Amino acid sequence: MVLETQKALLKSDGTRLDDRLPTYVRPAFLKTGAVKVAAGSAYAEFGSTKVIVSVYGPRESKKAQAFSDIGRLNCDVKFTSFATPLRGKAGQDIGDKEFSVLLHKALEGAVDLHSFPKTTVDVFALVLQSDGGDLPAIITCASMALADAGIVMRDIVAAISLSCVGKNLLLDPTYKEETQEDGSVMVAIMTSRREITQVTLTGEWSSTKASEALELCSDACQKLGESVFLVPKVCIEEIGNFAIFQLPRPPLRN
């Protein structure tokens, strides 16, 4: 018997409400150089989720360790008051702080902190519109902004999330899908090195389902990383200052 939540999220032909199959990701719009006054910046849309990230520095900071040979990466995430009508002030503050910590954890392994000793690089992320997959969108966009700022990085970081609803694994979920999930996975990967920088899991998972979910996210991250690497080249050589991608789709799994 199909659960009510599954009935609400999947149509009779097995597609989702936005016509995607469960293992398909949303179309993405990626742009660098979105904020002219910043050292580097990027703007990203994943479906209806919209994020802009600005990077400043390296610059001197009292918080930087004066006697350390490495720099400091500071990450700050904010949601606009209109990002979603359901975000109250208290919940917003908690979400902002949690996302700031998670963004730092996802990026710190990819940034060469030794390249800007005793100084700080500030990463400011603003979620303009929230419709699911907010954190992976922030991480991917921030990685692009750091590269745009000329910060020395070991690799670009791409991130994707997945929701488990009943027996279904829904890649790159919308907000409505996230609200009905039984569990979730978020994976961030340095795509060229194939090194995971962060994994978060919520809910209860069998070892088989968890393995399948991680593989789906990892495959999608690799495909997304290939598109992200193209953005600077496309921006300069082909269409001015932006690029639009239909992200490659992982194969449908039985």
PDB file of N, CA and C in Angstrom, residues 25-62:
ATOM      1  N   VAL A  25      18.122  15.442 -10.769  1.00  0.00           N
ATOM      2  CA  VAL A  25      18.348  16.696 -10.054  1.00  0.00           C
ATOM      3  C   VAL A  25      17.616  17.829 -10.768  1.00  0.00           C
ATOM      4  N   ARG A  26      17.537  18.973 -10.104  1.00  0.00           N
ATOM      5  CA  ARG A  26      16.859  20.128 -10.688  1.00  0.00           C
ATOM      6  C   ARG A  26      17.783  20.872 -11.649  1.00  0.00           C
ATOM      7  N   PRO A  27      17.217  21.628 -12.587  1.00  0.00           N
ATOM      8  CA  PRO A  27      18.041  22.490 -13.440  1.00  0.00           C
ATOM      9  C   PRO A  27      18.778  23.509 -12.576  1.00  0.00           C
ATOM     10  N   ALA A  28      19.980  23.897 -13.001  1.00  0.00           N
ATOM     11  CA  ALA A  28      20.776  24.850 -12.223  1.00  0.00           C
ATOM     12  C   ALA A  28      21.220  26.020 -13.081  1.00  0.00           C
ATOM     13  N   PHE A  29      21.274  27.175 -12.450  1.00  0.00           N
ATOM     14  CA  PHE A  29      21.799  28.394 -13.065  1.00  0.00           C
ATOM     15  C   PHE A  29      22.984  28.819 -12.218  1.00  0.00           C
ATOM     16  N   LEU A  30      24.156  28.957 -12.818  1.00  0.00           N
ATOM     17  CA  LEU A  30      25.383  29.274 -12.090  1.00  0.00           C
ATOM     18  C   LEU A  30      26.045  30.514 -12.673  1.00  0.00           C
ATOM     19  N   LYS A  31      26.450  31.418 -11.796  1.00  0.00           N
ATOM     20  CA  LYS A  31      27.036  32.675 -12.262  1.00  0.00           C
ATOM     21  C   LYS A  31      28.120  33.133 -11.296  1.00  0.00           C
ATOM     22  N   THR A  32      29.275  33.533 -11.822  1.00  0.00           N
ATOM     23  CA  THR A  32      30.319  34.137 -11.000  1.00  0.00           C
ATOM     24  C   THR A  32      30.349  35.641 -11.242  1.00  0.00           C
ATOM     25  N   GLY A  33      31.021  36.358 -10.325  1.00  0.00           N
ATOM     26  CA  GLY A  33      31.129  37.805 -10.473  1.00  0.00           C
ATOM     27  C   GLY A  33      29.825  38.531 -10.247  1.00  0.00           C
ATOM     28  N   ALA A  34      28.976  37.994  -9.371  1.00  0.00           N
ATOM     29  CA  ALA A  34      27.650  38.583  -9.157  1.00  0.00           C
ATOM     30  C   ALA A  34      27.689  39.849  -8.310  1.00  0.00           C
ATOM     31  N   VAL A  35      28.710  39.989  -7.452  1.00  0.00           N
ATOM     32  CA  VAL A  35      28.832  41.158  -6.567  1.00  0.00           C
ATOM     33  C   VAL A  35      30.138  41.866  -6.898  1.00  0.00           C
ATOM     34  N   LYS A  36      30.061  43.004  -7.535  1.00  0.00           N
ATOM     35  CA  LYS A  36      31.247  43.668  -8.073  1.00  0.00           C
ATOM     36  C   LYS A  36      32.198  44.170  -6.990  1.00  0.00           C
ATOM     37  N   VAL A  37      31.685  44.555  -5.810  1.00  0.00           N
ATOM     38  CA  VAL A  37      32.550  45.123  -4.773  1.00  0.00           C
ATOM     39  C   VAL A  37      33.286  44.049  -3.977  1.00  0.00           C
ATOM     40  N   ALA A  38      32.925  42.792  -4.148  1.00  0.00           N
ATOM     41  CA  ALA A  38      33.570  41.703  -3.422  1.00  0.00           C
ATOM     42  C   ALA A  38      34.814  41.230  -4.160  1.00  0.00           C
ATOM     43  N   ALA A  39      35.727  40.587  -3.417  1.00  0.00           N
ATOM     44  CA  ALA A  39      36.913  40.004  -4.047  1.00  0.00           C
ATOM     45  C   ALA A  39      36.512  38.878  -4.989  1.00  0.00           C
ATOM     46  N   GLY A  40      35.454  38.200  -4.646  1.00  0.00           N
ATOM     47  CA  GLY A  40      34.909  37.141  -5.490  1.00  0.00           C
ATOM     48  C   GLY A  40      33.471  36.880  -5.091  1.00  0.00           C
ATOM     49  N   SER A  41      32.689  36.377  -6.008  1.00  0.00           N
ATOM     50  CA  SER A  41      31.281  36.130  -5.689  1.00  0.00           C
ATOM     51  C   SER A  41      30.684  35.135  -6.667  1.00  0.00           C
ATOM     52  N   ALA A  42      29.537  34.612  -6.287  1.00  0.00           N
ATOM     53  CA  ALA A  42      28.817  33.679  -7.158  1.00  0.00           C
ATOM     54  C   ALA A  42      27.341  33.703  -6.806  1.00  0.00           C
ATOM     55  N   TYR A  43      26.551  33.359  -7.805  1.00  0.00           N
ATOM     56  CA  TYR A  43      25.095  33.260  -7.640  1.00  0.00           C
ATOM     57  C   TYR A  43      24.676  31.913  -8.204  1.00  0.00           C
ATOM     58  N   ALA A  44      23.779  31.239  -7.507  1.00  0.00           N
ATOM     59  CA  ALA A  44      23.346  29.918  -7.966  1.00  0.00           C
ATOM     60  C   ALA A  44      21.857  29.726  -7.744  1.00  0.00           C
ATOM     61  N   GLU A  45      21.237  29.075  -8.697  1.00  0.00           N
ATOM     62  CA  GLU A  45      19.851  28.636  -8.569  1.00  0.00           C
ATOM     63  C   GLU A  45      19.807  27.130  -8.789  1.00  0.00           C
ATOM     64  N   PHE A  46      19.183  26.444  -7.873  1.00  0.00           N
ATOM     65  CA  PHE A  46      18.900  25.019  -8.038  1.00  0.00           C
ATOM     66  C   PHE A  46      17.391  24.878  -7.930  1.00  0.00           C
ATOM     67  N   GLY A  47      16.728  24.775  -9.074  1.00  0.00           N
ATOM     68  CA  GLY A  47      15.280  24.855  -9.063  1.00  0.00           C
ATOM     69  C   GLY A  47      14.867  26.239  -8.603  1.00  0.00           C
ATOM     70  N   SER A  48      14.044  26.302  -7.565  1.00  0.00           N
ATOM     71  CA  SER A  48      13.600  27.592  -7.030  1.00  0.00           C
ATOM     72  C   SER A  48      14.443  28.072  -5.859  1.00  0.00           C
ATOM     73  N   THR A  49      15.440  27.305  -5.463  1.00  0.00           N
ATOM     74  CA  THR A  49      16.360  27.732  -4.405  1.00  0.00           C
ATOM     75  C   THR A  49      17.403  28.675  -4.992  1.00  0.00           C
ATOM     76  N   LYS A  50      17.538  29.861  -4.389  1.00  0.00           N
ATOM     77  CA  LYS A  50      18.425  30.889  -4.928  1.00  0.00           C
ATOM     78  C   LYS A  50      19.379  31.379  -3.843  1.00  0.00           C
ATOM     79  N   VAL A  51      20.672  31.375  -4.168  1.00  0.00           N
ATOM     80  CA  VAL A  51      21.713  31.707  -3.202  1.00  0.00           C
ATOM     81  C   VAL A  51      22.735  32.638  -3.836  1.00  0.00           C
ATOM     82  N   ILE A  52      23.237  33.603  -3.053  1.00  0.00           N
ATOM     83  CA  ILE A  52      24.327  34.456  -3.506  1.00  0.00           C
ATOM     84  C   ILE A  52      25.404  34.467  -2.428  1.00  0.00           C
ATOM     85  N   VAL A  53      26.660  34.368  -2.837  1.00  0.00           N
ATOM     86  CA  VAL A  53      27.781  34.310  -1.898  1.00  0.00           C
ATOM     87  C   VAL A  53      28.835  35.338  -2.288  1.00  0.00           C
ATOM     88  N   SER A  54      29.314  36.090  -1.295  1.00  0.00           N
ATOM     89  CA  SER A  54      30.378  37.076  -1.502  1.00  0.00           C
ATOM     90  C   SER A  54      31.588  36.689  -0.665  1.00  0.00           C
ATOM     91  N   VAL A  55      32.776  36.881  -1.219  1.00  0.00           N
ATOM     92  CA  VAL A  55      34.022  36.575  -0.522  1.00  0.00           C
ATOM     93  C   VAL A  55      34.860  37.844  -0.430  1.00  0.00           C
ATOM     94  N   TYR A  56      35.395  38.109   0.763  1.00  0.00           N
ATOM     95  CA  TYR A  56      36.246  39.276   0.986  1.00  0.00           C
ATOM     96  C   TYR A  56      37.562  38.825   1.615  1.00  0.00           C
ATOM     97  N   GLY A  57      38.664  39.430   1.190  1.00  0.00           N
ATOM     98  CA  GLY A  57      39.966  39.088   1.728  1.00  0.00           C
ATOM     99  C   GLY A  57      40.839  38.412   0.685  1.00  0.00           C
ATOM    100  N   PRO A  58      42.001  37.929   1.149  1.00  0.00           N
ATOM    101  CA  PRO A  58      42.460  37.916   2.538  1.00  0.00           C
ATOM    102  C   PRO A  58      42.692  39.331   3.083  1.00  0.00           C
ATOM    103  N   ARG A  59      42.373  39.524   4.371  1.00  0.00           N
ATOM    104  CA  ARG A  59      42.579  40.809   5.010  1.00  0.00           C
ATOM    105  C   ARG A  59      42.937  40.593   6.472  1.00  0.00           C
ATOM    106  N   GLU A  60      43.605  41.582   7.036  1.00  0.00           N
ATOM    107  CA  GLU A  60      44.018  41.475   8.425  1.00  0.00           C
ATOM    108  C   GLU A  60      42.800  41.422   9.330  1.00  0.00           C
ATOM    109  N   SER A  61      42.918  40.639  10.379  1.00  0.00           N
ATOM    110  CA  SER A  61      41.808  40.502  11.308  1.00  0.00           C
ATOM    111  C   SER A  61      42.339  40.209  12.698  1.00  0.00           C
ATOM    112  N   LYS A  62      41.690  40.796  13.695  1.00  0.00           N
ATOM    113  CA  LYS A  62      42.086  40.550  15.078  1.00  0.00           C
ATOM    114  C   LYS A  62      41.830  39.103  15.473  1.00  0.00           C
TER     115      LYS A  62
END
